Amino acid sequence: MISEKVVSLVNNGSAIRAMFEEGARMAKEYGRENVYDYSLGNPSVAAPDVVRQSVIDIVNEEDPVVIHGYMNNAGYPEVREAVACHINRLHGTHFSSNNILMTVGAAGGLNVILKTLLNPGDEVLTFAPYFVEYKNYVSNYDGVLKAVRTDENTFLPVPERLEKAITSKTKALIINTPNNPTGVIYSEDVIKSIADILLKKEKEFGISIYLIADEPYRELAYDNTEVPYLTKFYHNTIVGYSYSKSLSLPGERIGYLVLPDELDDAQMIIAGAGVSNRVLGFVNAPSLMQKVIARSIDAGTDVAAYDINRKLLYDSLTSFGFECVKPQGAFYLWVKAPDGDDLAFVNAAKKYHILMVAGTGFDGPGYVRLAYCVDKAMIERSLPAFKKLAGEYKLNGD
Ligand code: PLP
């Protein structure tokens, strides 16, 4: 018999993956053109040309023994140096290669830092709704994930709720801005209020509380909305970054952790994270991709393409009478289930070949998530189906 933990993971499955598979089945039955799949956060924009060219150049120019070889568990020093300089240039910080650990995407980075920090029974807080995998990542190291509810209308953190949730067992708070699934971005004021509470509670309990900033969507901010760099606001901040969304490389598994010198126990955390990377079996982030990142560090993200989709979907759905949170970032639209039942709403949408993910899966019942990192033409084709869905719920559109 396999591990009980894994049995429960298998049984709970992933609502997103299940939807994605349902999409593939429906595409077979009704034709791909007639299925509107908003289930998966897989970037629809191709990686920038410089990525492709870098792959070719590295393979042609560099010593194959080196590019396909092992390295320091933290990654190539020159790649970590390039990443540190890039962050310093953008955010006025003072990191060196020593503060950067290259990871197997954001998922790899989160697992590395949670393994490094957690003892069994330690509590990790996060704001709900949240990326479903957090619970599994924390449970990998026998920690306990505790959700703190955000404001019911704005989906922003409520400081008093955070303050109440912190105990002497709190080891970390994971925050994700721009947010999956709500598309909300936390302003400097919000970040400052979180930092004040963490500092106060660190003193009160005589503990270290680490703020883990999960930032795969940092570059995906619309209308020039600022995404504050969190290490500037709180000494115990660890940043997890990924190129999965910003450079459209989710299958390549590349990202990094920022481990500042200001962290309590910084040198042990840096050493520990290197060891965790190794013993989790990642060993090091993919070699070729690290080198590609160093050459593509200044490639921008094609935010404009997602912005067109964001406006089209938000404007259309609100005009049909759906209530949506206007996304400030990421590429998800958070839509209220008209009668409050998100699971029934997802099922009703399926009748019109629309696939979306129930908010319940993100600990955000009453809402659904639409991933609009899709072909714009698919959004256009799906609009009559959304209109019919609005009709079924007797919504008053324009
Ligand atoms: N964190 C959040 C909030 C995400 O939405 C995702 C992926 O969708 C991840 C982490 C994992 O990203 P990666 O593919 O870089 O591991």
mmCIF file of C-alpha atoms and ligand atoms in Angstrom:
data_model
loop_
_atom_site.group_PDB
_atom_site.id
_atom_site.type_symbol
_atom_site.label_atom_id
_atom_site.label_comp_id
_atom_site.label_asym_id
_atom_site.label_seq_id
_atom_site.Cartn_x
_atom_site.Cartn_y
_atom_site.Cartn_z
ATOM 1 C CA MET A 1 0.000 0.000 0.000
ATOM 2 C CA ILE A 2 1.280 3.477 -0.787
ATOM 3 C CA SER A 3 1.682 6.323 1.726
ATOM 4 C CA GLU A 4 -1.534 7.541 3.352
ATOM 5 C CA LYS A 5 -0.606 11.117 2.532
ATOM 6 C CA VAL A 6 -0.267 10.309 -1.153
ATOM 7 C CA VAL A 7 -3.497 8.287 -1.119
ATOM 8 C CA SER A 8 -5.332 11.411 0.067
ATOM 9 C CA LEU A 9 -3.577 13.511 -2.597
ATOM 10 C CA VAL A 10 -4.665 11.049 -5.283
ATOM 11 C CA ASN A 11 -8.231 11.006 -3.969
ATOM 12 C CA ASN A 12 -8.487 14.789 -3.703
ATOM 13 C CA GLY A 13 -6.908 15.212 -7.124
ATOM 14 C CA SER A 14 -6.576 18.650 -8.639
ATOM 15 C CA ALA A 15 -9.760 20.393 -9.756
ATOM 16 C CA ILE A 16 -7.732 22.339 -12.323
ATOM 17 C CA ARG A 17 -6.142 19.263 -13.853
ATOM 18 C CA ALA A 18 -9.507 17.449 -13.842
ATOM 19 C CA MET A 19 -11.052 20.359 -15.725
ATOM 20 C CA PHE A 20 -8.178 20.367 -18.187
ATOM 21 C CA GLU A 21 -8.732 16.679 -18.889
ATOM 22 C CA GLU A 22 -12.465 17.309 -19.244
ATOM 23 C CA GLY A 23 -11.555 19.975 -21.810
ATOM 24 C CA ALA A 24 -9.523 17.484 -23.826
ATOM 25 C CA ARG A 25 -12.437 15.024 -23.745
ATOM 26 C CA MET A 26 -14.957 17.675 -24.807
ATOM 27 C CA ALA A 27 -12.662 18.889 -27.598
ATOM 28 C CA LYS A 28 -12.670 15.347 -28.971
ATOM 29 C CA GLU A 29 -16.451 15.155 -28.805
ATOM 30 C CA TYR A 30 -17.459 18.641 -30.003
ATOM 31 C CA GLY A 31 -14.339 19.841 -31.858
ATOM 32 C CA ARG A 32 -11.630 22.093 -30.364
ATOM 33 C CA GLU A 33 -13.192 25.232 -31.874
ATOM 34 C CA ASN A 34 -16.389 24.656 -29.909
ATOM 35 C CA VAL A 35 -14.901 24.247 -26.442
ATOM 36 C CA TYR A 36 -13.924 27.290 -24.367
ATOM 37 C CA ASP A 37 -11.286 26.145 -21.947
ATOM 38 C CA TYR A 38 -10.445 28.698 -19.232
ATOM 39 C CA SER A 39 -9.092 26.140 -16.785
ATOM 40 C CA LEU A 40 -5.292 26.224 -16.891
ATOM 41 C CA GLY A 41 -2.735 28.998 -16.247
ATOM 42 C CA ASN A 42 -0.528 27.949 -19.139
ATOM 43 C CA PRO A 43 0.817 31.094 -20.901
ATOM 44 C CA SER A 44 -0.649 31.623 -24.383
ATOM 45 C CA VAL A 45 2.141 33.990 -25.447
ATOM 46 C CA ALA A 46 5.272 32.385 -26.944
ATOM 47 C CA ALA A 47 8.588 32.798 -25.119
ATOM 48 C CA PRO A 48 10.538 35.819 -26.429
ATOM 49 C CA ASP A 49 12.862 35.283 -29.419
ATOM 50 C CA VAL A 50 15.923 35.875 -27.269
ATOM 51 C CA VAL A 51 15.115 32.679 -25.339
ATOM 52 C CA ARG A 52 15.085 30.568 -28.511
ATOM 53 C CA GLN A 53 18.231 32.232 -29.828
ATOM 54 C CA SER A 54 20.006 31.777 -26.493
ATOM 55 C CA VAL A 55 19.240 28.044 -26.477
ATOM 56 C CA ILE A 56 20.744 27.751 -29.957
ATOM 57 C CA ASP A 57 23.785 29.909 -29.164
ATOM 58 C CA ILE A 58 24.564 28.176 -25.866
ATOM 59 C CA VAL A 59 24.349 24.719 -27.416
ATOM 60 C CA ASN A 60 26.511 25.806 -30.360
ATOM 61 C CA GLU A 61 29.062 27.888 -28.483
ATOM 62 C CA GLU A 62 29.555 26.441 -25.027
ATOM 63 C CA ASP A 63 31.437 23.363 -23.845
ATOM 64 C CA PRO A 64 28.893 20.490 -23.734
ATOM 65 C CA VAL A 65 30.661 18.958 -20.730
ATOM 66 C CA VAL A 66 29.904 22.163 -18.817
ATOM 67 C CA ILE A 67 26.372 22.887 -20.043
ATOM 68 C CA HIS A 68 25.174 19.371 -19.320
ATOM 69 C CA GLY A 69 27.187 18.942 -16.119
ATOM 70 C CA TYR A 70 26.550 19.224 -12.398
ATOM 71 C CA MET A 71 27.279 22.484 -10.606
ATOM 72 C CA ASN A 72 26.942 24.086 -7.174
ATOM 73 C CA ASN A 73 23.491 23.180 -5.751
ATOM 74 C CA ALA A 74 22.605 26.905 -5.698
ATOM 75 C CA GLY A 75 23.309 27.262 -9.435
ATOM 76 C CA TYR A 76 26.014 28.822 -11.629
ATOM 77 C CA PRO A 77 27.687 31.749 -9.786
ATOM 78 C CA GLU A 78 27.606 33.952 -12.907
ATOM 79 C CA VAL A 79 23.876 33.304 -13.436
ATOM 80 C CA ARG A 80 23.129 34.099 -9.773
ATOM 81 C CA GLU A 81 25.233 37.254 -10.117
ATOM 82 C CA ALA A 82 23.259 38.294 -13.235
ATOM 83 C CA VAL A 83 19.958 37.714 -11.402
ATOM 84 C CA ALA A 84 21.134 39.673 -8.316
ATOM 85 C CA CYS A 85 22.298 42.629 -10.466
ATOM 86 C CA HIS A 86 18.994 42.609 -12.352
ATOM 87 C CA ILE A 87 16.942 42.773 -9.131
ATOM 88 C CA ASN A 88 19.232 45.498 -7.740
ATOM 89 C CA ARG A 89 18.858 47.554 -10.926
ATOM 90 C CA LEU A 90 15.065 47.291 -10.876
ATOM 91 C CA HIS A 91 14.416 47.673 -7.164
ATOM 92 C CA GLY A 92 17.418 49.501 -5.682
ATOM 93 C CA THR A 93 18.330 46.497 -3.498
ATOM 94 C CA HIS A 94 21.868 45.253 -2.667
ATOM 95 C CA PHE A 95 21.869 41.519 -3.295
ATOM 96 C CA SER A 96 24.897 39.471 -4.373
ATOM 97 C CA SER A 97 25.100 36.045 -5.992
ATOM 98 C CA ASN A 98 25.249 34.618 -2.451
ATOM 99 C CA ASN A 99 21.634 35.718 -1.883
ATOM 100 C CA ILE A 100 20.299 33.913 -4.970
ATOM 101 C CA LEU A 101 19.495 30.214 -5.258
ATOM 102 C CA MET A 102 18.331 29.007 -8.673
ATOM 103 C CA THR A 103 15.280 26.746 -8.391
ATOM 104 C CA VAL A 104 13.067 24.363 -10.320
ATOM 105 C CA GLY A 105 10.369 27.018 -10.843
ATOM 106 C CA ALA A 106 8.317 28.664 -8.100
ATOM 107 C CA ALA A 107 7.053 25.256 -6.961
ATOM 108 C CA GLY A 108 10.628 24.033 -6.481
ATOM 109 C CA GLY A 109 11.567 27.242 -4.655
ATOM 110 C CA LEU A 110 8.610 27.042 -2.277
ATOM 111 C CA ASN A 111 9.391 23.416 -1.467
ATOM 112 C CA VAL A 112 13.060 24.227 -0.859
ATOM 113 C CA ILE A 113 12.314 27.075 1.538
ATOM 114 C CA LEU A 114 9.534 25.231 3.370
ATOM 115 C CA LYS A 115 11.775 22.187 3.836
ATOM 116 C CA THR A 116 14.518 24.483 5.109
ATOM 117 C CA LEU A 117 12.298 26.316 7.622
ATOM 118 C CA LEU A 118 9.659 23.923 8.927
ATOM 119 C CA ASN A 119 9.634 21.589 11.905
ATOM 120 C CA PRO A 120 6.639 19.234 12.217
ATOM 121 C CA GLY A 121 3.609 21.128 13.576
ATOM 122 C CA ASP A 122 4.874 24.579 12.533
ATOM 123 C CA GLU A 123 2.131 26.801 11.192
ATOM 124 C CA VAL A 124 2.252 28.559 7.852
ATOM 125 C CA LEU A 125 -0.341 31.241 7.166
ATOM 126 C CA THR A 126 -1.653 32.358 3.813
ATOM 127 C CA PHE A 127 -4.490 34.582 2.641
ATOM 128 C CA ALA A 128 -7.527 32.802 1.196
ATOM 129 C CA PRO A 129 -8.381 32.281 -1.586
ATOM 130 C CA TYR A 130 -4.958 30.844 -2.407
ATOM 131 C CA PHE A 131 -3.046 28.691 -4.922
ATOM 132 C CA VAL A 132 -4.174 25.165 -4.055
ATOM 133 C CA GLU A 133 -0.735 23.589 -3.946
ATOM 134 C CA TYR A 134 0.355 25.616 -0.891
ATOM 135 C CA LYS A 135 -1.458 23.160 1.336
ATOM 136 C CA ASN A 136 0.342 20.202 -0.212
ATOM 137 C CA TYR A 137 3.747 21.903 -0.134
ATOM 138 C CA VAL A 138 3.378 22.747 3.579
ATOM 139 C CA SER A 139 2.127 19.251 4.391
ATOM 140 C CA ASN A 140 5.177 17.766 2.588
ATOM 141 C CA TYR A 141 7.201 18.922 5.639
ATOM 142 C CA ASP A 142 4.512 18.137 8.234
ATOM 143 C CA GLY A 143 3.635 21.808 8.649
ATOM 144 C CA VAL A 144 0.073 23.057 9.016
ATOM 145 C CA LEU A 145 -1.352 25.574 6.541
ATOM 146 C CA LYS A 146 -3.779 28.038 8.122
ATOM 147 C CA ALA A 147 -5.876 30.202 5.813
ATOM 148 C CA VAL A 148 -6.647 33.801 6.782
ATOM 149 C CA ARG A 149 -9.715 35.127 4.989
ATOM 150 C CA THR A 150 -9.324 38.257 2.893
ATOM 151 C CA ASP A 151 -11.971 40.982 2.656
ATOM 152 C CA GLU A 152 -15.137 39.506 1.094
ATOM 153 C CA ASN A 153 -15.355 42.259 -1.550
ATOM 154 C CA THR A 154 -11.826 43.459 -2.281
ATOM 155 C CA PHE A 155 -9.977 40.182 -1.580
ATOM 156 C CA LEU A 156 -7.297 42.241 0.167
ATOM 157 C CA PRO A 157 -5.784 41.137 3.494
ATOM 158 C CA VAL A 158 -7.606 42.275 6.634
ATOM 159 C CA PRO A 159 -4.887 43.228 9.175
ATOM 160 C CA GLU A 160 -6.949 42.328 12.275
ATOM 161 C CA ARG A 161 -7.588 38.833 10.910
ATOM 162 C CA LEU A 162 -3.879 38.314 10.275
ATOM 163 C CA GLU A 163 -3.001 39.524 13.757
ATOM 164 C CA LYS A 164 -5.483 37.128 15.320
ATOM 165 C CA ALA A 165 -4.220 34.141 13.316
ATOM 166 C CA ILE A 166 -0.567 34.417 14.390
ATOM 167 C CA THR A 167 0.478 32.159 17.265
ATOM 168 C CA SER A 168 3.783 31.167 18.856
ATOM 169 C CA LYS A 169 3.862 28.289 16.327
ATOM 170 C CA THR A 170 3.684 30.573 13.266
ATOM 171 C CA LYS A 171 6.810 30.102 11.160
ATOM 172 C CA ALA A 172 5.876 31.814 7.924
ATOM 173 C CA LEU A 173 3.282 33.745 5.950
ATOM 174 C CA ILE A 174 3.054 33.035 2.218
ATOM 175 C CA ILE A 175 1.730 35.934 0.173
ATOM 176 C CA ASN A 176 1.072 35.974 -3.542
ATOM 177 C CA THR A 177 0.766 39.299 -5.342
ATOM 178 C CA PRO A 178 -0.279 39.695 -8.151
ATOM 179 C CA ASN A 179 -2.651 37.039 -6.944
ATOM 180 C CA ASN A 180 -3.792 33.724 -8.322
ATOM 181 C CA PRO A 181 -6.823 33.340 -8.370
ATOM 182 C CA THR A 182 -8.196 36.866 -7.717
ATOM 183 C CA GLY A 183 -5.890 39.061 -9.860
ATOM 184 C CA VAL A 184 -5.509 41.505 -6.931
ATOM 185 C CA ILE A 185 -2.218 43.385 -6.314
ATOM 186 C CA TYR A 186 -1.260 44.437 -2.761
ATOM 187 C CA SER A 187 -0.322 48.127 -2.500
ATOM 188 C CA GLU A 188 2.556 49.503 -0.460
ATOM 189 C CA ASP A 189 0.113 50.418 2.327
ATOM 190 C CA VAL A 190 -1.194 46.854 2.501
ATOM 191 C CA ILE A 191 2.369 45.478 2.593
ATOM 192 C CA LYS A 192 3.336 47.946 5.328
ATOM 193 C CA SER A 193 0.373 46.935 7.474
ATOM 194 C CA ILE A 194 1.339 43.255 7.092
ATOM 195 C CA ALA A 195 4.977 44.046 7.955
ATOM 196 C CA ASP A 196 3.932 46.006 11.081
ATOM 197 C CA ILE A 197 1.881 43.076 12.358
ATOM 198 C CA LEU A 198 4.633 40.525 11.690
ATOM 199 C CA LEU A 199 7.203 42.702 13.511
ATOM 200 C CA LYS A 200 4.879 43.195 16.463
ATOM 201 C CA LYS A 201 4.174 39.469 16.734
ATOM 202 C CA GLU A 202 7.849 38.520 16.360
ATOM 203 C CA LYS A 203 8.550 40.676 19.417
ATOM 204 C CA GLU A 204 5.510 39.503 21.354
ATOM 205 C CA PHE A 205 6.342 35.791 20.942
ATOM 206 C CA GLY A 206 10.128 36.116 20.669
ATOM 207 C CA ILE A 207 10.133 34.215 17.359
ATOM 208 C CA SER A 208 11.104 34.729 13.712
ATOM 209 C CA ILE A 209 8.209 34.879 11.253
ATOM 210 C CA TYR A 210 9.323 34.608 7.638
ATOM 211 C CA LEU A 211 7.350 36.355 4.906
ATOM 212 C CA ILE A 212 7.520 34.207 1.770
ATOM 213 C CA ALA A 213 6.631 36.264 -1.307
ATOM 214 C CA ASP A 214 5.486 33.905 -4.064
ATOM 215 C CA GLU A 215 5.920 36.050 -7.165
ATOM 216 C CA PRO A 216 5.479 34.183 -10.452
ATOM 217 C CA TYR A 217 3.174 36.982 -11.664
ATOM 218 C CA ARG A 218 5.346 39.975 -10.641
ATOM 219 C CA GLU A 219 5.717 41.194 -14.251
ATOM 220 C CA LEU A 220 2.023 40.759 -15.071
ATOM 221 C CA ALA A 221 0.645 44.049 -13.748
ATOM 222 C CA TYR A 222 -1.800 46.185 -15.740
ATOM 223 C CA ASP A 223 -2.430 49.937 -15.946
ATOM 224 C CA ASN A 224 1.100 50.557 -14.587
ATOM 225 C CA THR A 225 0.051 49.276 -11.156
ATOM 226 C CA GLU A 226 3.115 49.104 -8.928
ATOM 227 C CA VAL A 227 4.042 45.755 -7.373
ATOM 228 C CA PRO A 228 6.103 46.673 -4.272
ATOM 229 C CA TYR A 229 9.351 44.719 -3.725
ATOM 230 C CA LEU A 230 8.783 43.114 -0.357
ATOM 231 C CA THR A 231 12.335 42.834 0.992
ATOM 232 C CA LYS A 232 12.253 46.628 1.397
ATOM 233 C CA PHE A 233 9.443 46.482 3.935
ATOM 234 C CA TYR A 234 10.293 43.568 6.217
ATOM 235 C CA HIS A 235 13.644 42.108 7.276
ATOM 236 C CA ASN A 236 12.556 38.445 7.257
ATOM 237 C CA THR A 237 11.362 38.375 3.628
ATOM 238 C CA ILE A 238 12.201 35.561 1.214
ATOM 239 C CA VAL A 239 11.217 36.043 -2.428
ATOM 240 C CA GLY A 240 10.340 33.118 -4.688
ATOM 241 C CA TYR A 241 10.363 34.009 -8.375
ATOM 242 C CA SER A 242 9.692 32.016 -11.520
ATOM 243 C CA TYR A 243 10.099 32.499 -15.260
ATOM 244 C CA SER A 244 7.120 30.202 -15.926
ATOM 245 C CA LYS A 245 4.733 33.088 -16.616
ATOM 246 C CA SER A 246 6.996 36.098 -17.265
ATOM 247 C CA LEU A 247 8.976 34.353 -20.036
ATOM 248 C CA SER A 248 6.356 31.681 -20.826
ATOM 249 C CA LEU A 249 8.615 28.801 -19.758
ATOM 250 C CA PRO A 250 6.469 26.705 -17.383
ATOM 251 C CA GLY A 251 7.669 23.375 -18.757
ATOM 252 C CA GLU A 252 11.333 24.315 -18.416
ATOM 253 C CA ARG A 253 11.107 24.633 -14.618
ATOM 254 C CA ILE A 254 13.293 27.624 -13.840
ATOM 255 C CA GLY A 255 13.130 30.275 -11.123
ATOM 256 C CA TYR A 256 15.033 31.463 -8.064
ATOM 257 C CA LEU A 257 14.832 32.258 -4.359
ATOM 258 C CA VAL A 258 16.134 35.521 -2.899
ATOM 259 C CA LEU A 259 17.598 34.896 0.571
ATOM 260 C CA PRO A 260 18.647 38.312 1.945
ATOM 261 C CA ASP A 261 21.481 38.794 4.480
ATOM 262 C CA GLU A 262 18.938 40.575 6.715
ATOM 263 C CA LEU A 263 17.091 37.306 7.477
ATOM 264 C CA ASP A 264 17.355 35.958 11.014
ATOM 265 C CA ASP A 265 19.804 33.021 10.680
ATOM 266 C CA ALA A 266 20.591 34.118 7.119
ATOM 267 C CA GLN A 267 23.754 32.047 6.719
ATOM 268 C CA MET A 268 22.075 28.873 8.006
ATOM 269 C CA ILE A 269 19.058 29.481 5.749
ATOM 270 C CA ILE A 270 21.303 29.973 2.705
ATOM 271 C CA ALA A 271 23.298 26.830 3.521
ATOM 272 C CA GLY A 272 20.108 24.926 4.393
ATOM 273 C CA ALA A 273 18.354 25.899 1.171
ATOM 274 C CA GLY A 274 21.288 24.595 -0.887
ATOM 275 C CA VAL A 275 21.128 21.271 0.955
ATOM 276 C CA SER A 276 17.312 21.139 0.652
ATOM 277 C CA ASN A 277 17.603 21.672 -3.110
ATOM 278 C CA ARG A 278 19.905 18.644 -3.218
ATOM 279 C CA VAL A 279 18.101 16.268 -0.871
ATOM 280 C CA LEU A 280 14.675 16.984 -2.376
ATOM 281 C CA GLY A 281 16.199 15.499 -5.510
ATOM 282 C CA PHE A 282 16.207 18.684 -7.577
ATOM 283 C CA VAL A 283 20.029 18.801 -6.994
ATOM 284 C CA ASN A 284 20.188 22.025 -9.012
ATOM 285 C CA ALA A 285 17.963 24.019 -11.358
ATOM 286 C CA PRO A 286 18.187 22.951 -15.037
ATOM 287 C CA SER A 287 21.638 23.927 -16.316
ATOM 288 C CA LEU A 288 20.748 24.995 -19.856
ATOM 289 C CA MET A 289 17.825 27.095 -18.638
ATOM 290 C CA GLN A 290 19.981 28.880 -16.057
ATOM 291 C CA LYS A 291 22.304 29.941 -18.856
ATOM 292 C CA VAL A 292 19.355 30.994 -21.015
ATOM 293 C CA ILE A 293 18.051 33.174 -18.182
ATOM 294 C CA ALA A 294 21.407 34.939 -17.817
ATOM 295 C CA ARG A 295 21.266 35.864 -21.523
ATOM 296 C CA SER A 296 17.535 36.763 -21.525
ATOM 297 C CA ILE A 297 17.432 38.689 -18.254
ATOM 298 C CA ASP A 298 16.300 41.930 -19.897
ATOM 299 C CA ALA A 299 13.605 40.348 -22.076
ATOM 300 C CA GLY A 300 10.308 41.958 -21.188
ATOM 301 C CA THR A 301 6.971 40.236 -20.629
ATOM 302 C CA ASP A 302 4.251 40.686 -23.242
ATOM 303 C CA VAL A 303 1.732 42.142 -20.802
ATOM 304 C CA ALA A 304 -0.140 43.891 -23.639
ATOM 305 C CA ALA A 305 -1.396 40.598 -25.104
ATOM 306 C CA TYR A 306 -2.919 39.540 -21.775
ATOM 307 C CA ASP A 307 -4.283 43.030 -21.210
ATOM 308 C CA ILE A 308 -6.333 42.799 -24.426
ATOM 309 C CA ASN A 309 -7.829 39.508 -23.188
ATOM 310 C CA ARG A 310 -8.408 40.948 -19.713
ATOM 311 C CA LYS A 311 -10.395 43.896 -21.047
ATOM 312 C CA LEU A 312 -12.369 41.847 -23.556
ATOM 313 C CA LEU A 313 -13.400 39.207 -21.014
ATOM 314 C CA TYR A 314 -14.040 41.586 -18.101
ATOM 315 C CA ASP A 315 -16.034 44.102 -20.189
ATOM 316 C CA SER A 316 -18.072 41.384 -21.907
ATOM 317 C CA LEU A 317 -18.908 39.395 -18.780
ATOM 318 C CA THR A 318 -19.865 42.462 -16.756
ATOM 319 C CA SER A 319 -22.040 43.661 -19.657
ATOM 320 C CA PHE A 320 -23.865 40.302 -19.522
ATOM 321 C CA GLY A 321 -24.554 40.933 -15.813
ATOM 322 C CA PHE A 322 -21.814 38.816 -14.185
ATOM 323 C CA GLU A 323 -20.050 40.309 -11.156
ATOM 324 C CA CYS A 324 -16.266 40.140 -11.580
ATOM 325 C CA VAL A 325 -13.229 41.430 -9.702
ATOM 326 C CA LYS A 326 -11.356 43.634 -12.190
ATOM 327 C CA PRO A 327 -7.895 42.029 -12.334
ATOM 328 C CA GLN A 328 -4.958 44.349 -11.632
ATOM 329 C CA GLY A 329 -2.446 41.604 -12.356
ATOM 330 C CA ALA A 330 -1.785 37.934 -13.261
ATOM 331 C CA PHE A 331 -4.070 36.424 -15.916
ATOM 332 C CA TYR A 332 -7.135 35.268 -14.013
ATOM 333 C CA LEU A 333 -10.664 36.639 -13.781
ATOM 334 C CA TRP A 334 -12.467 35.986 -10.486
ATOM 335 C CA VAL A 335 -16.179 35.802 -11.173
ATOM 336 C CA LYS A 336 -18.990 35.590 -8.613
ATOM 337 C CA ALA A 337 -21.324 32.608 -8.945
ATOM 338 C CA PRO A 338 -24.674 34.366 -9.494
ATOM 339 C CA ASP A 339 -26.498 32.279 -6.866
ATOM 340 C CA GLY A 340 -23.433 31.744 -4.674
ATOM 341 C CA ASP A 341 -22.981 28.076 -5.646
ATOM 342 C CA ASP A 342 -19.677 27.897 -7.544
ATOM 343 C CA LEU A 343 -19.812 24.143 -8.153
ATOM 344 C CA ALA A 344 -23.278 24.401 -9.740
ATOM 345 C CA PHE A 345 -22.083 27.415 -11.770
ATOM 346 C CA VAL A 346 -19.137 25.413 -13.158
ATOM 347 C CA ASN A 347 -21.515 22.603 -14.121
ATOM 348 C CA ALA A 348 -24.004 24.993 -15.718
ATOM 349 C CA ALA A 349 -21.175 26.538 -17.787
ATOM 350 C CA LYS A 350 -20.126 23.097 -19.048
ATOM 351 C CA LYS A 351 -23.481 22.780 -20.849
ATOM 352 C CA TYR A 352 -22.327 25.685 -23.028
ATOM 353 C CA HIS A 353 -18.854 24.132 -23.365
ATOM 354 C CA ILE A 354 -17.250 26.695 -21.058
ATOM 355 C CA LEU A 355 -14.651 25.265 -18.688
ATOM 356 C CA MET A 356 -13.779 27.195 -15.560
ATOM 357 C CA VAL A 357 -12.486 26.223 -12.117
ATOM 358 C CA ALA A 358 -14.655 26.378 -8.991
ATOM 359 C CA GLY A 359 -13.386 28.769 -6.310
ATOM 360 C CA THR A 360 -13.924 26.075 -3.661
ATOM 361 C CA GLY A 361 -10.693 24.486 -4.931
ATOM 362 C CA PHE A 362 -8.857 27.706 -3.976
ATOM 363 C CA ASP A 363 -10.617 27.975 -0.602
ATOM 364 C CA GLY A 364 -12.701 30.718 -2.202
ATOM 365 C CA PRO A 365 -16.230 29.310 -2.461
ATOM 366 C CA GLY A 366 -18.908 31.373 -4.215
ATOM 367 C CA TYR A 367 -16.559 32.343 -7.063
ATOM 368 C CA VAL A 368 -15.009 30.744 -10.131
ATOM 369 C CA ARG A 369 -11.662 31.360 -11.812
ATOM 370 C CA LEU A 370 -11.246 31.955 -15.534
ATOM 371 C CA ALA A 371 -7.665 31.788 -16.841
ATOM 372 C CA TYR A 372 -7.536 34.236 -19.760
ATOM 373 C CA CYS A 373 -4.045 33.265 -20.923
ATOM 374 C CA VAL A 374 -5.777 31.924 -24.040
ATOM 375 C CA ASP A 375 -6.133 32.758 -27.700
ATOM 376 C CA LYS A 376 -8.155 35.976 -28.073
ATOM 377 C CA ALA A 377 -10.209 34.314 -30.827
ATOM 378 C CA MET A 378 -11.352 31.698 -28.304
ATOM 379 C CA ILE A 379 -12.624 34.446 -26.007
ATOM 380 C CA GLU A 380 -14.528 35.995 -28.921
ATOM 381 C CA ARG A 381 -16.064 32.637 -29.870
ATOM 382 C CA SER A 382 -17.054 31.984 -26.259
ATOM 383 C CA LEU A 383 -19.011 35.217 -25.719
ATOM 384 C CA PRO A 384 -22.380 33.964 -27.081
ATOM 385 C CA ALA A 385 -22.036 30.968 -24.736
ATOM 386 C CA PHE A 386 -21.468 33.275 -21.746
ATOM 387 C CA LYS A 387 -24.521 35.268 -22.814
ATOM 388 C CA LYS A 388 -26.628 32.103 -22.768
ATOM 389 C CA LEU A 389 -25.215 31.226 -19.352
ATOM 390 C CA ALA A 390 -26.182 34.698 -18.085
ATOM 391 C CA GLY A 391 -29.662 34.080 -19.497
ATOM 392 C CA GLU A 392 -29.933 30.816 -17.593
ATOM 393 C CA TYR A 393 -29.246 32.752 -14.368
ATOM 394 C CA LYS A 394 -31.661 35.539 -15.434
ATOM 395 C CA LEU A 395 -28.972 38.200 -15.121
ATOM 396 C CA ASN A 396 -29.706 41.730 -16.262
ATOM 397 C CA GLY A 397 -27.067 42.611 -18.801
ATOM 398 C CA ASP A 398 -26.833 45.728 -20.965
HETATM 399 N N1 PLP B 1 2.565 29.954 -7.232
HETATM 400 C C1 PLP B 1 1.463 30.372 -7.867
HETATM 401 C C2 PLP B 1 0.609 31.400 -7.215
HETATM 402 C C3 PLP B 1 1.113 29.839 -9.120
HETATM 403 O O1 PLP B 1 -0.004 30.260 -9.724
HETATM 404 C C4 PLP B 1 1.956 28.865 -9.710
HETATM 405 C C5 PLP B 1 1.615 28.256 -11.002
HETATM 406 O O2 PLP B 1 0.597 28.456 -11.589
HETATM 407 C C6 PLP B 1 3.095 28.472 -9.012
HETATM 408 C C7 PLP B 1 3.375 29.026 -7.781
HETATM 409 C C8 PLP B 1 4.027 27.441 -9.567
HETATM 410 O O3 PLP B 1 4.789 28.014 -10.587
HETATM 411 P P1 PLP B 1 5.973 27.245 -11.309
HETATM 412 O O4 PLP B 1 5.450 26.726 -12.599
HETATM 413 O O5 PLP B 1 7.016 28.288 -11.534
HETATM 414 O O6 PLP B 1 6.443 26.186 -10.405
#
